[in-house]
Structure formats: C-alpha cells, structure tokens
Amino acid sequence: MPRARSRRLDQVYGAIASPTRRAILTALAAGEVNVGRLARRFPVSFNAVSKHVKVLERAGLVSRSVRGREHWLRLRAEPLREASGWLARQRVFWDARLDALEVVLRDDAGGR
Amino acid sequence: MPRARSRRLDQVYGAIASPTRRAILTALAAGEVNVGRLARRFPVSFNAVSKHVKVLERAGLVSRSVRGREHWLRLRAEPLREASGWLARQRVFWDARLDALEVVLRDDAGGR
DNA sequence: TTATTATTCAACCGATTGGTAGAATATCGG
DNA sequence: CCGATATTCTACCAATCGGTTGAATAATAA
C-alpha cells in the first residue's frame, strides 16, 4: 500500500472513530450546513464542533465554502469510498479464510 | 444507534486507524500466529506489538487462545462486518445524495 | 532445580486528543 | 462607524496514545 494512501486511511478511520464526528457526517448527509447551525445540534461547545469539523476536513471527508462570514460544509464522498473499500476487501478475505478454517475444523472433528 | 453498537464502532475504527494495527490484521489473515512470531515482523518492540494486539482484542477484532506459554491470535470477523456495514451504508447514502446534487447543479447551469 | 523463553504488567515519557475559555478577525446590519 | 454575529486562533488542561524499559509470572528445556 502506498504511503499516501495509508495516511489517508489513518485519517479517515481516525476521523470516524468518534461518535460525535460520525453524527456530524450523518447530519451533513442531509445537505450543506454552516458551522454555527451544526454546532447548535450538539451538546458540546461551538469551538469543539469547529475542531471536529477541522479533523473531518483534514481527512478529506468534508469540504468548506466560505460565503460571507458563514462557512458552509459539504460531504466529500471519495475518501469514504477508499475507506469502505479497504474494509470490504478485508471482510471478504477474512470471511473466505474463516469459512475455510471452519470447514477444516468440522471435517477434522467428524473424521476422528 | 444503540450505545453499545456505537462504542463497538468507536473501538473498531480506532483500532484500524493505525497502520501498524492494520498490518497486524493482514498478517493474521494468513492464519493463527503467536505474539512473539508476530512481533518479529515489525520494527517496534515486542511490548509495543503486545499493546497493539490488546487494542485489537478490545475492539473484538482478534481473539487469543493461550496454549502453554504461547498466546495464539486469531481474527474475529464479526465486528469488521459491522464496521464495514456502517461505511457501506453511508457511502451509498452519500453517493445518492451527491449524485442528485450534481444533477441539480448541472440542470441549473444548463437551464439559464 | 535452574535457565531460558513467552508473555503481561507497571511505570514512565513525549505527542496527540477532546474539551474548555478567551482573544482576534471578518462580515453583516443599523 | 458601531454593535452584533460567525468563525478561527491561541492557550490551557486532563486524558489517552504509542512507544520505551525493566520487573513479574508462567511454562518449557536442560
């Protein structure tokens, strides 16, 4: 795996490891929101939300367009696609291996 | 989302946010390995690897069976399946929304 | 029994994280 | 211009993280 891709994965998984940030993402899935309106929905300070947004932005999951004094946030799907891809590949890989292992174990138990 | 499920997601995404831990998982996909043999493959100390394994274990991604003085590690696929599910659902959801948005923008641009 | 091996546990360190509060900056509305 | 609003920036704090080293524990080998 190329270094850059790996770092991107680090950032994306790190970003979505926080329930607050996952909630922000799902909130953003309904459409563009500015930081203030977004922050009002969460039980933490405005500044905390602003920081979370920055983490999501660094991971490439959110983009920002400044209109006047408001900053409007929008989802970026591409990095999510990569992250989802790694997990999905691993999953099928594991499932195949674990299924195979189970067969071996079952046959082994039945055989003797 | 139930609290327990959310915490599990936190742990899984947190666990795979580290490249070393992702490498451990792919190493483990080839079959059971004990901690020592696993550690020899990585450029960090035995203890560091031992800690990483514990993180993966807490996330439910790895199980351990102690045989004599050796601890053998094995993948657990279930939590990965959940994690992959959340991402996949989000991805589909986003893609749909962003495609729709793109259509709106394109039509808008063409229409006037 | 005694050494050696496999592993965790405990303590420590520096960097990062998630939160706060307050100051600085820029835009909007009167 | 002046006050209110939207936001970031800076500084701080406690907690967690990723790493190290050294001691403790338990099983194997001599």
mmCIF file of N, CA, C and O in Angstrom, chain B residues 46-106:
data_model
loop_
_atom_site.group_PDB
_atom_site.id
_atom_site.type_symbol
_atom_site.label_atom_id
_atom_site.label_comp_id
_atom_site.label_asym_id
_atom_site.label_seq_id
_atom_site.Cartn_x
_atom_site.Cartn_y
_atom_site.Cartn_z
ATOM 1 N N PHE B 46 8.689 -5.816 21.029
ATOM 2 C CA PHE B 46 7.734 -6.852 21.376
ATOM 3 C C PHE B 46 6.566 -6.258 22.188
ATOM 4 O O PHE B 46 5.392 -6.497 21.881
ATOM 5 N N ASN B 47 6.933 -5.465 23.197
ATOM 6 C CA ASN B 47 5.892 -4.899 24.054
ATOM 7 C C ASN B 47 4.928 -3.992 23.297
ATOM 8 O O ASN B 47 3.731 -3.989 23.584
ATOM 9 N N ALA B 48 5.462 -3.244 22.364
ATOM 10 C CA ALA B 48 4.593 -2.370 21.572
ATOM 11 C C ALA B 48 3.580 -3.212 20.801
ATOM 12 O O ALA B 48 2.380 -2.909 20.792
ATOM 13 N N VAL B 49 4.051 -4.287 20.190
ATOM 14 C CA VAL B 49 3.141 -5.161 19.448
ATOM 15 C C VAL B 49 2.114 -5.774 20.400
ATOM 16 O O VAL B 49 0.921 -5.814 20.088
ATOM 17 N N SER B 50 2.578 -6.201 21.544
ATOM 18 C CA SER B 50 1.671 -6.764 22.538
ATOM 19 C C SER B 50 0.543 -5.777 22.866
ATOM 20 O O SER B 50 -0.623 -6.158 22.978
ATOM 21 N N LYS B 51 0.910 -4.511 22.998
ATOM 22 C CA LYS B 51 -0.104 -3.483 23.266
ATOM 23 C C LYS B 51 -1.074 -3.338 22.103
ATOM 24 O O LYS B 51 -2.296 -3.254 22.307
ATOM 25 N N HIS B 52 -0.543 -3.310 20.886
ATOM 26 C CA HIS B 52 -1.407 -3.182 19.712
ATOM 27 C C HIS B 52 -2.403 -4.345 19.668
ATOM 28 O O HIS B 52 -3.584 -4.154 19.377
ATOM 29 N N VAL B 53 -1.901 -5.526 19.961
ATOM 30 C CA VAL B 53 -2.776 -6.691 19.950
ATOM 31 C C VAL B 53 -3.899 -6.506 20.961
ATOM 32 O O VAL B 53 -5.062 -6.822 20.671
ATOM 33 N N LYS B 54 -3.549 -5.958 22.116
ATOM 34 C CA LYS B 54 -4.585 -5.757 23.127
ATOM 35 C C LYS B 54 -5.673 -4.796 22.634
ATOM 36 O O LYS B 54 -6.854 -4.989 22.905
ATOM 37 N N VAL B 55 -5.254 -3.771 21.915
ATOM 38 C CA VAL B 55 -6.224 -2.834 21.354
ATOM 39 C C VAL B 55 -7.164 -3.563 20.382
ATOM 40 O O VAL B 55 -8.390 -3.407 20.443
ATOM 41 N N LEU B 56 -6.580 -4.378 19.525
ATOM 42 C CA LEU B 56 -7.384 -5.126 18.557
ATOM 43 C C LEU B 56 -8.328 -6.082 19.270
ATOM 44 O O LEU B 56 -9.470 -6.283 18.851
ATOM 45 N N GLU B 57 -7.834 -6.657 20.361
ATOM 46 C CA GLU B 57 -8.644 -7.593 21.140
ATOM 47 C C GLU B 57 -9.834 -6.864 21.759
ATOM 48 O O GLU B 57 -10.965 -7.353 21.695
ATOM 49 N N ARG B 58 -9.565 -5.704 22.359
ATOM 50 C CA ARG B 58 -10.631 -4.926 22.983
ATOM 51 C C ARG B 58 -11.695 -4.559 21.947
ATOM 52 O O ARG B 58 -12.873 -4.490 22.253
ATOM 53 N N ALA B 59 -11.261 -4.332 20.715
ATOM 54 C CA ALA B 59 -12.213 -4.000 19.653
ATOM 55 C C ALA B 59 -12.936 -5.239 19.141
ATOM 56 O O ALA B 59 -13.824 -5.147 18.301
ATOM 57 N N GLY B 60 -12.529 -6.405 19.630
ATOM 58 C CA GLY B 60 -13.188 -7.645 19.219
ATOM 59 C C GLY B 60 -12.683 -8.198 17.899
ATOM 60 O O GLY B 60 -13.231 -9.169 17.379
ATOM 61 N N LEU B 61 -11.639 -7.577 17.358
ATOM 62 C CA LEU B 61 -11.160 -7.989 16.038
ATOM 63 C C LEU B 61 -10.218 -9.183 16.103
ATOM 64 O O LEU B 61 -9.941 -9.824 15.095
ATOM 65 N N VAL B 62 -9.710 -9.453 17.290
ATOM 66 C CA VAL B 62 -8.751 -10.535 17.460
ATOM 67 C C VAL B 62 -9.116 -11.302 18.718
ATOM 68 O O VAL B 62 -9.529 -10.709 19.713
ATOM 69 N N SER B 63 -8.995 -12.627 18.657
ATOM 70 C CA SER B 63 -9.173 -13.428 19.877
ATOM 71 C C SER B 63 -7.884 -14.176 20.145
ATOM 72 O O SER B 63 -7.059 -14.358 19.247
ATOM 73 N N ARG B 64 -7.735 -14.602 21.382
ATOM 74 C CA ARG B 64 -6.469 -15.157 21.828
ATOM 75 C C ARG B 64 -6.732 -16.505 22.462
ATOM 76 O O ARG B 64 -7.648 -16.655 23.267
ATOM 77 N N SER B 65 -5.923 -17.503 22.113
ATOM 78 C CA SER B 65 -6.035 -18.760 22.842
ATOM 79 C C SER B 65 -4.659 -19.123 23.391
ATOM 80 O O SER B 65 -3.687 -19.226 22.638
ATOM 81 N N VAL B 66 -4.600 -19.244 24.701
ATOM 82 C CA VAL B 66 -3.330 -19.491 25.381
ATOM 83 C C VAL B 66 -3.046 -20.989 25.377
ATOM 84 O O VAL B 66 -3.865 -21.769 25.858
ATOM 85 N N ARG B 67 -1.917 -21.345 24.792
ATOM 86 C CA ARG B 67 -1.507 -22.755 24.789
ATOM 87 C C ARG B 67 -0.107 -22.807 25.375
ATOM 88 O O ARG B 67 0.853 -22.421 24.728
ATOM 89 N N GLY B 68 -0.030 -23.291 26.559
ATOM 90 C CA GLY B 68 1.251 -23.270 27.250
ATOM 91 C C GLY B 68 1.667 -21.839 27.486
ATOM 92 O O GLY B 68 0.864 -21.024 27.933
ATOM 93 N N ARG B 69 2.886 -21.520 27.148
ATOM 94 C CA ARG B 69 3.320 -20.133 27.387
ATOM 95 C C ARG B 69 3.083 -19.267 26.166
ATOM 96 O O ARG B 69 3.344 -18.072 26.195
ATOM 97 N N GLU B 70 2.623 -19.840 25.089
ATOM 98 C CA GLU B 70 2.381 -19.055 23.882
ATOM 99 C C GLU B 70 0.923 -18.621 23.778
ATOM 100 O O GLU B 70 0.021 -19.371 24.141
ATOM 101 N N HIS B 71 0.745 -17.403 23.270
ATOM 102 C CA HIS B 71 -0.605 -16.887 23.049
ATOM 103 C C HIS B 71 -0.834 -16.837 21.544
ATOM 104 O O HIS B 71 -0.158 -16.082 20.854
ATOM 105 N N TRP B 72 -1.780 -17.600 21.078
ATOM 106 C CA TRP B 72 -2.062 -17.637 19.645
ATOM 107 C C TRP B 72 -3.231 -16.733 19.314
ATOM 108 O O TRP B 72 -4.262 -16.738 19.996
ATOM 109 N N LEU B 73 -3.049 -15.968 18.243
ATOM 110 C CA LEU B 73 -4.018 -14.933 17.896
ATOM 111 C C LEU B 73 -4.768 -15.322 16.644
ATOM 112 O O LEU B 73 -4.191 -15.858 15.700
ATOM 113 N N ARG B 74 -6.061 -14.991 16.661
ATOM 114 C CA ARG B 74 -6.889 -15.312 15.516
ATOM 115 C C ARG B 74 -7.839 -14.155 15.219
ATOM 116 O O ARG B 74 -8.261 -13.447 16.130
ATOM 117 N N LEU B 75 -8.161 -13.960 13.953
ATOM 118 C CA LEU B 75 -9.095 -12.900 13.570
ATOM 119 C C LEU B 75 -10.508 -13.246 14.002
ATOM 120 O O LEU B 75 -10.897 -14.409 14.013
ATOM 121 N N ARG B 76 -11.279 -12.218 14.327
ATOM 122 C CA ARG B 76 -12.713 -12.360 14.545
ATOM 123 C C ARG B 76 -13.378 -11.463 13.519
ATOM 124 O O ARG B 76 -13.164 -10.252 13.528
ATOM 125 N N ALA B 77 -14.222 -12.001 12.674
ATOM 126 C CA ALA B 77 -14.739 -11.228 11.538
ATOM 127 C C ALA B 77 -15.953 -10.368 11.894
ATOM 128 O O ALA B 77 -16.200 -9.347 11.260
ATOM 129 N N GLU B 78 -16.695 -10.773 12.922
ATOM 130 C CA GLU B 78 -17.975 -10.127 13.169
ATOM 131 C C GLU B 78 -17.905 -8.593 13.303
ATOM 132 O O GLU B 78 -18.620 -7.886 12.583
ATOM 133 N N PRO B 79 -17.073 -8.046 14.195
ATOM 134 C CA PRO B 79 -17.064 -6.577 14.331
ATOM 135 C C PRO B 79 -16.649 -5.879 13.043
ATOM 136 O O PRO B 79 -17.112 -4.776 12.756
ATOM 137 N N LEU B 80 -15.796 -6.524 12.278
ATOM 138 C CA LEU B 80 -15.404 -5.937 10.999
ATOM 139 C C LEU B 80 -16.607 -5.829 10.076
ATOM 140 O O LEU B 80 -16.746 -4.873 9.317
ATOM 141 N N ARG B 81 -17.455 -6.821 10.182
ATOM 142 C CA ARG B 81 -18.651 -6.815 9.344
ATOM 143 C C ARG B 81 -19.526 -5.611 9.685
ATOM 144 O O ARG B 81 -19.995 -4.901 8.800
ATOM 145 N N GLU B 82 -19.714 -5.364 10.983
ATOM 146 C CA GLU B 82 -20.498 -4.190 11.404
ATOM 147 C C GLU B 82 -19.874 -2.902 10.884
ATOM 148 O O GLU B 82 -20.540 -2.044 10.324
ATOM 149 N N ALA B 83 -18.562 -2.797 11.096
ATOM 150 C CA ALA B 83 -17.858 -1.572 10.707
ATOM 151 C C ALA B 83 -17.964 -1.359 9.202
ATOM 152 O O ALA B 83 -18.222 -0.243 8.740
ATOM 153 N N SER B 84 -17.772 -2.428 8.473
ATOM 154 C CA SER B 84 -17.870 -2.333 7.028
ATOM 155 C C SER B 84 -19.284 -1.930 6.625
ATOM 156 O O SER B 84 -19.484 -1.124 5.711
ATOM 157 N N GLY B 85 -20.264 -2.472 7.364
ATOM 158 C CA GLY B 85 -21.659 -2.148 7.082
ATOM 159 C C GLY B 85 -21.950 -0.665 7.224
ATOM 160 O O GLY B 85 -22.545 -0.068 6.324
ATOM 161 N N TRP B 86 -21.521 -0.078 8.328
ATOM 162 C CA TRP B 86 -21.801 1.345 8.543
ATOM 163 C C TRP B 86 -21.243 2.164 7.396
ATOM 164 O O TRP B 86 -21.932 2.978 6.786
ATOM 165 N N LEU B 87 -19.981 1.921 7.074
ATOM 166 C CA LEU B 87 -19.329 2.672 5.999
ATOM 167 C C LEU B 87 -20.046 2.475 4.666
ATOM 168 O O LEU B 87 -20.283 3.428 3.924
ATOM 169 N N ALA B 88 -20.389 1.216 4.379
ATOM 170 C CA ALA B 88 -21.023 0.932 3.098
ATOM 171 C C ALA B 88 -22.363 1.660 3.000
ATOM 172 O O ALA B 88 -22.670 2.276 1.980
ATOM 173 N N ARG B 89 -23.128 1.619 4.083
ATOM 174 C CA ARG B 89 -24.424 2.306 4.072
ATOM 175 C C ARG B 89 -24.230 3.798 3.860
ATOM 176 O O ARG B 89 -24.902 4.424 3.039
ATOM 177 N N GLN B 90 -23.301 4.399 4.620
ATOM 178 C CA GLN B 90 -23.042 5.824 4.459
ATOM 179 C C GLN B 90 -22.638 6.138 3.019
ATOM 180 O O GLN B 90 -23.133 7.085 2.421
ATOM 181 N N ARG B 91 -21.783 5.293 2.497
ATOM 182 C CA ARG B 91 -21.277 5.561 1.154
ATOM 183 C C ARG B 91 -22.409 5.603 0.132
ATOM 184 O O ARG B 91 -22.523 6.532 -0.660
ATOM 185 N N VAL B 92 -23.258 4.574 0.195
ATOM 186 C CA VAL B 92 -24.387 4.520 -0.728
ATOM 187 C C VAL B 92 -25.251 5.770 -0.572
ATOM 188 O O VAL B 92 -25.618 6.433 -1.547
ATOM 189 N N PHE B 93 -25.528 6.088 0.683
ATOM 190 C CA PHE B 93 -26.371 7.232 1.005
ATOM 191 C C PHE B 93 -25.771 8.511 0.427
ATOM 192 O O PHE B 93 -26.446 9.282 -0.266
ATOM 193 N N TRP B 94 -24.494 8.718 0.684
ATOM 194 C CA TRP B 94 -23.820 9.929 0.205
ATOM 195 C C TRP B 94 -23.815 9.973 -1.306
ATOM 196 O O TRP B 94 -24.103 10.996 -1.907
ATOM 197 N N ASP B 95 -23.417 8.874 -1.901
ATOM 198 C CA ASP B 95 -23.327 8.847 -3.356
ATOM 199 C C ASP B 95 -24.655 9.269 -3.964
ATOM 200 O O ASP B 95 -24.701 10.110 -4.864
ATOM 201 N N ALA B 96 -25.733 8.710 -3.443
ATOM 202 C CA ALA B 96 -27.054 9.047 -3.952
ATOM 203 C C ALA B 96 -27.295 10.551 -3.829
ATOM 204 O O ALA B 96 -27.676 11.221 -4.794
ATOM 205 N N ARG B 97 -27.027 11.073 -2.638
ATOM 206 C CA ARG B 97 -27.278 12.485 -2.397
ATOM 207 C C ARG B 97 -26.408 13.374 -3.283
ATOM 208 O O ARG B 97 -26.865 14.357 -3.855
ATOM 209 N N LEU B 98 -25.133 13.007 -3.379
ATOM 210 C CA LEU B 98 -24.217 13.848 -4.143
ATOM 211 C C LEU B 98 -24.522 13.767 -5.629
ATOM 212 O O LEU B 98 -24.447 14.769 -6.338
ATOM 213 N N ASP B 99 -24.917 12.594 -6.093
ATOM 214 C CA ASP B 99 -25.323 12.473 -7.493
ATOM 215 C C ASP B 99 -26.525 13.367 -7.756
ATOM 216 O O ASP B 99 -26.559 14.110 -8.728
ATOM 217 N N ALA B 100 -27.484 13.298 -6.861
ATOM 218 C CA ALA B 100 -28.692 14.104 -7.014
ATOM 219 C C ALA B 100 -28.320 15.585 -7.071
ATOM 220 O O ALA B 100 -28.782 16.335 -7.931
ATOM 221 N N LEU B 101 -27.432 15.974 -6.183
ATOM 222 C CA LEU B 101 -26.995 17.367 -6.128
ATOM 223 C C LEU B 101 -26.341 17.776 -7.437
ATOM 224 O O LEU B 101 -26.604 18.846 -7.981
ATOM 225 N N GLU B 102 -25.520 16.875 -7.952
ATOM 226 C CA GLU B 102 -24.818 17.161 -9.198
ATOM 227 C C GLU B 102 -25.820 17.390 -10.334
ATOM 228 O O GLU B 102 -25.661 18.303 -11.133
ATOM 229 N N VAL B 103 -26.840 16.539 -10.364
ATOM 230 C CA VAL B 103 -27.883 16.687 -11.382
ATOM 231 C C VAL B 103 -28.530 18.054 -11.258
ATOM 232 O O VAL B 103 -28.679 18.791 -12.233
ATOM 233 N N VAL B 104 -28.867 18.430 -10.039
ATOM 234 C CA VAL B 104 -29.488 19.729 -9.802
ATOM 235 C C VAL B 104 -28.582 20.838 -10.330
ATOM 236 O O VAL B 104 -29.008 21.722 -11.065
ATOM 237 N N LEU B 105 -27.296 20.754 -9.981
ATOM 238 C CA LEU B 105 -26.366 21.799 -10.385
ATOM 239 C C LEU B 105 -26.227 21.842 -11.908
ATOM 240 O O LEU B 105 -26.227 22.905 -12.507
ATOM 241 N N ARG B 106 -26.115 20.675 -12.522
ATOM 242 C CA ARG B 106 -25.952 20.619 -13.970
ATOM 243 C C ARG B 106 -27.181 21.217 -14.669
ATOM 244 O O ARG B 106 -27.064 22.077 -15.534
#
